[in-house]
mmCIF file of C-alpha atoms in Angstrom:
data_model
loop_
_atom_site.group_PDB
_atom_site.id
_atom_site.type_symbol
_atom_site.label_atom_id
_atom_site.label_comp_id
_atom_site.label_asym_id
_atom_site.label_seq_id
_atom_site.Cartn_x
_atom_site.Cartn_y
_atom_site.Cartn_z
ATOM 1 C CA UNK A 369 -122.150 45.389 179.831
ATOM 2 C CA UNK A 370 -118.708 46.605 178.788
ATOM 3 C CA UNK A 371 -119.302 50.346 178.522
ATOM 4 C CA UNK A 372 -122.016 53.007 178.860
ATOM 5 C CA UNK A 373 -121.527 56.384 177.225
ATOM 6 C CA UNK A 374 -123.185 58.901 174.921
ATOM 7 C CA UNK A 375 -126.592 57.293 175.215
ATOM 8 C CA UNK A 376 -125.434 53.802 174.257
ATOM 9 C CA UNK A 377 -124.469 50.509 175.844
ATOM 10 C CA UNK A 378 -121.555 48.456 174.545
ATOM 11 C CA UNK A 379 -122.352 44.857 175.474
ATOM 12 C CA UNK A 380 -121.178 41.329 174.803
ATOM 13 C CA UNK A 381 -124.025 38.967 174.014
ATOM 14 C CA UNK A 382 -124.340 35.295 174.997
ATOM 15 C CA UNK A 383 -122.574 34.128 171.842
ATOM 16 C CA UNK A 384 -119.561 36.384 172.302
ATOM 17 C CA UNK A 385 -120.385 39.185 169.847
ATOM 18 C CA UNK A 386 -119.708 42.756 170.956
ATOM 19 C CA UNK A 387 -122.380 45.223 169.894
ATOM 20 C CA UNK A 388 -123.920 48.616 170.592
ATOM 21 C CA UNK A 389 -127.528 49.460 171.475
ATOM 22 C CA UNK A 390 -129.348 52.551 172.675
ATOM 23 C CA UNK A 391 -129.617 52.963 176.446
ATOM 24 C CA UNK A 392 -133.314 53.691 176.003
ATOM 25 C CA UNK A 393 -133.565 49.913 176.413
ATOM 26 C CA UNK A 394 -132.326 47.746 179.235
ATOM 27 C CA UNK A 395 -129.248 45.981 177.874
ATOM 28 C CA UNK A 396 -130.683 42.623 178.913
ATOM 29 C CA UNK A 397 -133.197 42.974 176.063
ATOM 30 C CA UNK A 398 -130.587 41.311 173.817
ATOM 31 C CA UNK A 399 -131.524 37.980 175.397
ATOM 32 C CA UNK A 400 -135.230 38.702 175.911
ATOM 33 C CA UNK A 401 -136.226 41.321 173.344
ATOM 34 C CA UNK A 402 -139.619 42.994 173.742
ATOM 35 C CA UNK A 403 -139.255 44.929 170.493
ATOM 36 C CA UNK A 404 -137.224 45.032 167.279
ATOM 37 C CA UNK A 405 -134.373 47.370 168.187
ATOM 38 C CA UNK A 406 -131.450 48.299 165.969
ATOM 39 C CA UNK A 407 -128.033 46.986 166.951
ATOM 40 C CA UNK A 408 -124.583 47.830 165.634
ATOM 41 C CA UNK A 409 -122.166 44.918 165.580
ATOM 42 C CA UNK A 410 -118.627 45.867 166.556
ATOM 43 C CA UNK A 411 -116.877 42.498 166.774
ATOM 44 C CA UNK A 412 -117.963 38.940 166.097
ATOM 45 C CA UNK A 413 -116.577 36.041 168.113
ATOM 46 C CA UNK A 414 -114.860 34.079 165.311
ATOM 47 C CA UNK A 415 -112.218 35.953 163.328
ATOM 48 C CA UNK A 416 -109.663 33.211 162.730
ATOM 49 C CA UNK A 417 -108.974 29.509 163.246
ATOM 50 C CA UNK A 418 -107.884 29.954 166.866
ATOM 51 C CA UNK A 419 -111.232 31.612 167.642
ATOM 52 C CA UNK A 420 -113.018 28.775 165.857
ATOM 53 C CA UNK A 421 -111.248 26.101 167.885
ATOM 54 C CA UNK A 422 -112.311 27.866 171.077
ATOM 55 C CA UNK A 423 -115.863 28.311 169.842
ATOM 56 C CA UNK A 424 -116.261 24.613 169.047
ATOM 57 C CA UNK A 425 -115.648 23.781 172.704
ATOM 58 C CA UNK A 426 -118.917 25.535 173.573
ATOM 59 C CA UNK A 427 -120.961 23.257 171.325
ATOM 60 C CA UNK A 428 -120.885 19.809 172.885
ATOM 61 C CA UNK A 429 -124.147 18.110 171.870
ATOM 62 C CA UNK A 430 -123.757 15.600 174.683
ATOM 63 C CA UNK A 431 -123.912 18.240 177.438
ATOM 64 C CA UNK A 432 -126.658 16.819 179.722
ATOM 65 C CA UNK A 433 -128.536 20.110 180.118
ATOM 66 C CA UNK A 434 -129.129 20.546 176.371
ATOM 67 C CA UNK A 435 -131.912 17.950 176.088
ATOM 68 C CA UNK A 436 -134.118 16.852 178.955
ATOM 69 C CA UNK A 437 -134.369 13.145 179.682
ATOM 70 C CA UNK A 438 -138.108 12.476 179.785
ATOM 71 C CA UNK A 439 -139.817 9.731 181.755
ATOM 72 C CA UNK A 440 -141.902 7.190 179.778
ATOM 73 C CA UNK A 441 -145.022 8.875 181.138
ATOM 74 C CA UNK A 442 -143.867 12.286 179.946
ATOM 75 C CA UNK A 443 -143.075 10.921 176.481
ATOM 76 C CA UNK A 444 -146.539 9.368 176.293
ATOM 77 C CA UNK A 445 -148.138 12.652 177.353
ATOM 78 C CA UNK A 446 -146.137 14.578 174.750
ATOM 79 C CA UNK A 447 -147.087 12.190 171.952
ATOM 80 C CA UNK A 448 -150.785 12.179 172.928
ATOM 81 C CA UNK A 449 -150.984 16.003 172.741
ATOM 82 C CA UNK A 450 -153.686 17.775 170.752
ATOM 83 C CA UNK A 451 -151.477 20.765 169.923
ATOM 84 C CA UNK A 452 -148.704 21.405 167.398
ATOM 85 C CA UNK A 453 -145.169 20.748 168.649
ATOM 86 C CA UNK A 454 -142.089 22.037 166.837
ATOM 87 C CA UNK A 455 -138.443 22.813 167.543
ATOM 88 C CA UNK A 456 -136.691 25.928 166.238
ATOM 89 C CA UNK A 457 -133.087 25.755 165.074
ATOM 90 C CA UNK A 458 -130.651 28.095 163.345
ATOM 91 C CA UNK A 459 -129.893 27.204 159.747
ATOM 92 C CA UNK A 460 -126.238 27.042 158.664
ATOM 93 C CA UNK A 461 -126.234 30.524 157.090
ATOM 94 C CA UNK A 462 -127.750 32.091 160.207
ATOM 95 C CA UNK A 463 -125.424 30.273 162.601
ATOM 96 C CA UNK A 464 -122.232 31.070 160.719
ATOM 97 C CA UNK A 465 -123.315 34.702 160.496
ATOM 98 C CA UNK A 466 -123.609 34.727 164.298
ATOM 99 C CA UNK A 467 -120.063 33.431 164.575
ATOM 100 C CA UNK A 468 -118.364 35.341 161.756
ATOM 101 C CA UNK A 469 -120.529 38.368 161.018
ATOM 102 C CA UNK A 470 -122.393 38.860 157.752
ATOM 103 C CA UNK A 471 -119.657 40.549 155.719
ATOM 104 C CA UNK A 472 -116.945 38.174 156.903
ATOM 105 C CA UNK A 473 -119.084 35.142 156.127
ATOM 106 C CA UNK A 474 -119.810 36.299 152.587
ATOM 107 C CA UNK A 475 -116.161 37.113 151.906
ATOM 108 C CA UNK A 476 -115.007 33.804 153.356
ATOM 109 C CA UNK A 477 -117.383 31.925 151.073
ATOM 110 C CA UNK A 478 -115.266 33.334 148.244
ATOM 111 C CA UNK A 479 -111.818 33.435 149.833
ATOM 112 C CA UNK A 480 -111.877 30.465 152.256
ATOM 113 C CA UNK A 481 -114.643 28.134 151.090
ATOM 114 C CA UNK A 482 -113.047 25.089 152.729
ATOM 115 C CA UNK A 483 -113.058 26.803 156.127
ATOM 116 C CA UNK A 484 -116.723 27.772 155.673
ATOM 117 C CA UNK A 485 -117.560 24.212 154.645
ATOM 118 C CA UNK A 486 -115.826 22.924 157.776
ATOM 119 C CA UNK A 487 -117.902 25.163 160.037
ATOM 120 C CA UNK A 488 -121.112 24.245 158.203
ATOM 121 C CA UNK A 489 -120.374 20.527 158.568
ATOM 122 C CA UNK A 490 -119.729 21.037 162.282
ATOM 123 C CA UNK A 491 -123.105 22.756 162.698
ATOM 124 C CA UNK A 492 -124.835 20.130 160.578
ATOM 125 C CA UNK A 493 -123.540 17.296 162.756
ATOM 126 C CA UNK A 494 -124.170 19.175 166.000
ATOM 127 C CA UNK A 495 -127.865 19.623 165.133
ATOM 128 C CA UNK A 496 -128.232 15.986 164.075
ATOM 129 C CA UNK A 497 -126.784 14.776 167.364
ATOM 130 C CA UNK A 498 -129.096 17.072 169.337
ATOM 131 C CA UNK A 499 -132.146 15.733 167.519
ATOM 132 C CA UNK A 500 -130.985 12.165 167.979
ATOM 133 C CA UNK A 501 -131.243 12.758 171.736
ATOM 134 C CA UNK A 502 -134.860 13.838 171.201
ATOM 135 C CA UNK A 503 -135.907 11.071 168.833
ATOM 136 C CA UNK A 504 -134.184 8.242 170.698
ATOM 137 C CA UNK A 505 -136.615 8.900 173.551
ATOM 138 C CA UNK A 506 -139.540 8.152 171.249
ATOM 139 C CA UNK A 507 -140.744 11.741 170.968
ATOM 140 C CA UNK A 508 -142.538 12.587 167.715
ATOM 141 C CA UNK A 509 -142.447 16.227 166.599
ATOM 142 C CA UNK A 510 -144.951 17.830 164.241
ATOM 143 C CA UNK A 511 -142.477 20.320 162.815
ATOM 144 C CA UNK A 512 -138.981 21.742 162.700
ATOM 145 C CA UNK A 513 -138.523 25.465 162.049
ATOM 146 C CA UNK A 514 -135.321 26.673 160.385
ATOM 147 C CA UNK A 515 -134.280 30.280 161.060
ATOM 148 C CA UNK A 516 -132.168 31.446 158.143
ATOM 149 C CA UNK A 517 -132.861 35.145 157.234
ATOM 150 C CA UNK A 518 -130.873 35.168 154.007
ATOM 151 C CA UNK A 519 -132.513 37.699 151.682
ATOM 152 C CA UNK A 520 -132.474 41.447 151.067
ATOM 153 C CA UNK A 521 -135.360 43.574 149.821
ATOM 154 C CA UNK A 522 -135.037 42.385 146.228
ATOM 155 C CA UNK A 523 -132.639 39.413 146.127
ATOM 156 C CA UNK A 524 -131.103 36.690 148.255
ATOM 157 C CA UNK A 525 -127.989 37.599 150.262
ATOM 158 C CA UNK A 526 -125.946 34.949 148.509
ATOM 159 C CA UNK A 527 -126.553 33.645 145.019
ATOM 160 C CA UNK A 528 -128.730 30.617 144.349
ATOM 161 C CA UNK A 529 -125.557 28.872 143.167
ATOM 162 C CA UNK A 530 -123.819 29.489 146.514
ATOM 163 C CA UNK A 531 -126.982 28.442 148.333
ATOM 164 C CA UNK A 532 -126.897 25.145 146.478
ATOM 165 C CA UNK A 533 -123.183 24.680 147.106
ATOM 166 C CA UNK A 534 -122.999 25.493 150.806
ATOM 167 C CA UNK A 535 -126.500 25.063 152.248
ATOM 168 C CA UNK A 536 -128.569 22.641 150.180
ATOM 169 C CA UNK A 537 -126.611 19.511 151.212
ATOM 170 C CA UNK A 538 -127.209 20.375 154.876
ATOM 171 C CA UNK A 539 -130.915 20.974 154.350
ATOM 172 C CA UNK A 540 -131.277 17.654 152.531
ATOM 173 C CA UNK A 541 -129.445 15.698 155.206
ATOM 174 C CA UNK A 542 -131.341 17.302 158.071
ATOM 175 C CA UNK A 543 -134.739 17.009 156.434
ATOM 176 C CA UNK A 544 -134.291 13.378 155.429
ATOM 177 C CA UNK A 545 -133.455 12.618 159.066
ATOM 178 C CA UNK A 546 -136.362 14.658 160.449
ATOM 179 C CA UNK A 547 -138.879 13.064 158.104
ATOM 180 C CA UNK A 548 -137.562 9.569 158.819
ATOM 181 C CA UNK A 549 -138.482 10.277 162.438
ATOM 182 C CA UNK A 550 -142.044 11.334 161.694
ATOM 183 C CA UNK A 551 -141.692 15.106 161.258
ATOM 184 C CA UNK A 552 -144.257 16.356 158.737
ATOM 185 C CA UNK A 553 -143.663 20.126 158.623
ATOM 186 C CA UNK A 554 -140.320 21.758 157.750
ATOM 187 C CA UNK A 555 -140.761 25.542 157.986
ATOM 188 C CA UNK A 556 -138.162 27.990 156.625
ATOM 189 C CA UNK A 557 -138.123 31.464 158.177
ATOM 190 C CA UNK A 558 -136.375 34.063 156.032
ATOM 191 C CA UNK A 559 -137.064 37.762 155.742
ATOM 192 C CA UNK A 560 -136.558 39.593 152.453
ATOM 193 C CA UNK A 561 -137.275 38.556 148.872
ATOM 194 C CA UNK A 562 -137.245 34.768 148.751
ATOM 195 C CA UNK A 563 -138.310 34.292 145.126
ATOM 196 C CA UNK A 564 -134.890 32.939 144.083
ATOM 197 C CA UNK A 565 -134.735 30.609 147.064
ATOM 198 C CA UNK A 566 -138.132 28.892 147.059
ATOM 199 C CA UNK A 567 -137.224 26.379 144.297
ATOM 200 C CA UNK A 568 -134.094 25.363 146.231
ATOM 201 C CA UNK A 569 -136.061 24.975 149.440
ATOM 202 C CA UNK A 570 -138.641 22.816 147.678
ATOM 203 C CA UNK A 571 -135.835 20.650 146.312
ATOM 204 C CA UNK A 572 -134.492 20.276 149.854
ATOM 205 C CA UNK A 573 -137.852 19.064 151.174
ATOM 206 C CA UNK A 574 -138.931 22.256 152.937
ATOM 207 C CA UNK A 575 -142.717 22.561 152.696
ATOM 208 C CA UNK A 576 -143.560 25.813 154.531
ATOM 209 C CA UNK A 577 -141.973 29.269 154.467
ATOM 210 C CA UNK A 578 -142.618 32.588 156.178
ATOM 211 C CA UNK A 579 -143.105 35.549 156.721
ATOM 212 C CA UNK A 580 -143.419 36.478 152.981
ATOM 213 C CA UNK A 581 -142.749 40.207 153.381
ATOM 214 C CA UNK A 582 -144.703 42.248 150.846
ATOM 215 C CA UNK A 583 -142.320 45.237 151.017
ATOM 216 C CA UNK A 584 -139.573 42.888 149.790
ATOM 217 C CA UNK A 585 -141.410 42.259 146.510
ATOM 218 C CA UNK A 586 -142.810 38.877 147.530
ATOM 219 C CA UNK A 587 -146.090 38.014 145.804
ATOM 220 C CA UNK A 588 -147.651 35.154 147.715
ATOM 221 C CA UNK A 589 -150.450 34.713 145.160
ATOM 222 C CA UNK A 590 -147.873 34.368 142.380
ATOM 223 C CA UNK A 591 -145.907 31.862 144.463
ATOM 224 C CA UNK A 592 -148.987 29.698 145.006
ATOM 225 C CA UNK A 593 -149.823 29.813 141.289
ATOM 226 C CA UNK A 594 -146.211 28.945 140.402
ATOM 227 C CA UNK A 595 -145.452 26.197 142.924
ATOM 228 C CA UNK A 596 -148.918 24.883 143.712
ATOM 229 C CA UNK A 597 -149.038 22.657 146.754
ATOM 230 C CA UNK A 598 -145.293 22.077 146.859
ATOM 231 C CA UNK A 599 -144.961 24.974 149.331
ATOM 232 C CA UNK A 600 -147.246 26.304 152.066
ATOM 233 C CA UNK A 601 -146.986 29.770 153.605
ATOM 234 C CA UNK A 602 -147.407 31.740 156.826
ATOM 235 C CA UNK A 603 -147.697 35.534 156.894
ATOM 236 C CA UNK A 604 -148.046 37.388 153.585
ATOM 237 C CA UNK A 605 -150.214 40.323 154.749
ATOM 238 C CA UNK A 606 -148.529 43.708 154.293
ATOM 239 C CA UNK A 607 -147.816 45.330 157.658
ATOM 240 C CA UNK A 608 -147.928 48.739 155.954
ATOM 241 C CA UNK A 609 -151.509 48.091 154.866
ATOM 242 C CA UNK A 610 -152.509 47.167 158.421
ATOM 243 C CA UNK A 611 -150.976 50.451 159.611
ATOM 244 C CA UNK A 612 -152.906 52.400 156.977
ATOM 245 C CA UNK A 613 -156.185 50.722 157.891
ATOM 246 C CA UNK A 614 -159.536 51.358 156.242
ATOM 247 C CA UNK A 615 -159.811 50.644 152.530
ATOM 248 C CA UNK A 616 -156.069 49.928 152.279
ATOM 249 C CA UNK A 617 -156.329 46.904 154.538
ATOM 250 C CA UNK A 618 -159.581 45.891 152.849
ATOM 251 C CA UNK A 619 -157.799 45.870 149.469
ATOM 252 C CA UNK A 620 -154.847 43.960 150.938
ATOM 253 C CA UNK A 621 -157.080 41.170 152.228
ATOM 254 C CA UNK A 622 -158.857 41.020 148.868
ATOM 255 C CA UNK A 623 -155.428 40.590 147.264
ATOM 256 C CA UNK A 624 -154.578 37.476 149.274
ATOM 257 C CA UNK A 625 -158.167 36.145 149.319
ATOM 258 C CA UNK A 626 -157.569 33.649 146.444
ATOM 259 C CA UNK A 627 -155.378 31.695 148.858
ATOM 260 C CA UNK A 628 -158.109 31.561 151.513
ATOM 261 C CA UNK A 629 -160.125 29.001 149.624
ATOM 262 C CA UNK A 630 -160.440 26.000 151.885
ATOM 263 C CA UNK A 631 -157.550 24.144 150.201
ATOM 264 C CA UNK A 632 -155.174 24.838 153.091
ATOM 265 C CA UNK A 633 -151.497 25.583 152.767
ATOM 266 C CA UNK A 634 -151.758 29.164 154.008
ATOM 267 C CA UNK A 635 -151.967 30.716 157.468
ATOM 268 C CA UNK A 636 -152.538 34.441 156.797
ATOM 269 C CA UNK A 637 -150.954 36.895 159.214
ATOM 270 C CA UNK A 638 -148.898 40.075 159.421
ATOM 271 C CA UNK A 639 -145.697 39.643 157.386
ATOM 272 C CA UNK A 640 -143.346 39.692 160.410
ATOM 273 C CA UNK A 641 -143.550 41.431 163.789
ATOM 274 C CA UNK A 642 -146.336 43.969 164.252
ATOM 275 C CA UNK A 643 -144.612 47.393 164.252
ATOM 276 C CA UNK A 644 -145.491 50.276 166.543
ATOM 277 C CA UNK A 645 -147.090 52.368 163.766
ATOM 278 C CA UNK A 646 -150.050 49.953 163.698
ATOM 279 C CA UNK A 647 -152.726 51.392 165.973
ATOM 280 C CA UNK A 648 -154.826 49.160 168.177
ATOM 281 C CA UNK A 649 -157.992 50.206 166.324
ATOM 282 C CA UNK A 650 -156.495 49.343 162.938
ATOM 283 C CA UNK A 651 -155.209 46.008 164.216
ATOM 284 C CA UNK A 652 -158.639 45.127 165.604
ATOM 285 C CA UNK A 653 -160.261 46.054 162.277
ATOM 286 C CA UNK A 654 -157.715 43.928 160.407
ATOM 287 C CA UNK A 655 -158.277 40.975 162.761
ATOM 288 C CA UNK A 656 -162.051 41.195 162.364
ATOM 289 C CA UNK A 657 -161.811 41.346 158.576
ATOM 290 C CA UNK A 658 -159.404 38.411 158.491
ATOM 291 C CA UNK A 659 -161.712 36.407 160.760
ATOM 292 C CA UNK A 660 -164.554 36.968 158.286
ATOM 293 C CA UNK A 661 -162.428 35.933 155.304
ATOM 294 C CA UNK A 662 -161.269 32.762 157.045
ATOM 295 C CA UNK A 663 -164.711 31.824 158.371
ATOM 296 C CA UNK A 664 -164.039 32.458 162.051
ATOM 297 C CA UNK A 665 -166.817 35.072 162.102
#
C-alpha cells in the first residue's frame, strides 16, 4: 500500500501497476478478490523499452517454482483422474494490457506495431516453454482456458483485422501445440460482444467460449444456428433476468432452451459472476428451473 487518503487506497499490485480502490475493501483483495470491485489504474508497469527490458527479467519460464516436478506416481494419478483438468493462461491481448494499460496498448498497435509484436512473441514463447515443462512429464490435460477480455458492449476492442494480425498467429501456434499433446478443449473467456470474434476463434482452433453476456448483445441461440458444432458455449443466461426472477427468468430459460437438447456443446449458467442484486430466493428458483430443463430434476 502506497497511500491511504480520502476513503481510498493507492496500491501497487503484484505485476507492478499502481491503482486506486475504495478502502471499504481490504487492499489485499487485489490478489484474492471476493467481489467485482471497481479499480482506477494510475500507472502501468511498462511505459517504454527500458521498462520492458526490466519486465522481461521477471518472466523466466525455467524458474523451478513455476512448474512442479511430479513423481511418476503423481503423474499416473493425475492421468487416471475422473474429473476435468485444465490450465488457465492470459491471452496475448490480456497480458499486454496488464503491462501497458489498455489505451497505451491500443495506441501502440497503431504507432509502434513492431514493439507490440515483439512483446506478443515474447509472451507466446514464454507460455509454450511453460507448457513444455508440463507435457514433458507425461501429464495430459483436458483443456486450456485463455483469458482475453477483448470486447465492449457492442463491438470488439480492436478490429477483427487487428485481431488477425496480432493475435491469430499466437492462437494458432499455441493451439496446435496443445492439441498435439492431447488437449481436447480450448476455451476462450472474453466479456462483451464477441460476435465479430467468434469466426476468428474458430479459425484458430478454439472450440469453447464464455460467458456470452446477454447485455452485450450476444445471442447464443443465433450463434449456435450460425456456427453449428464448430463452437461450444458456457454461460449465456442473462444475469439481469435472474435478478428479476419470476416470469422474467422463466422466459429467459425458454429463450435458451433450444440449446438444451441433448446434443451437448452448451453448459448453461449465469453470464459472468453472480452480482449482489440477485437475491438468494431468485437464485434458488433459477437453479431449480435450470435443473428441470437440463434433466437434473
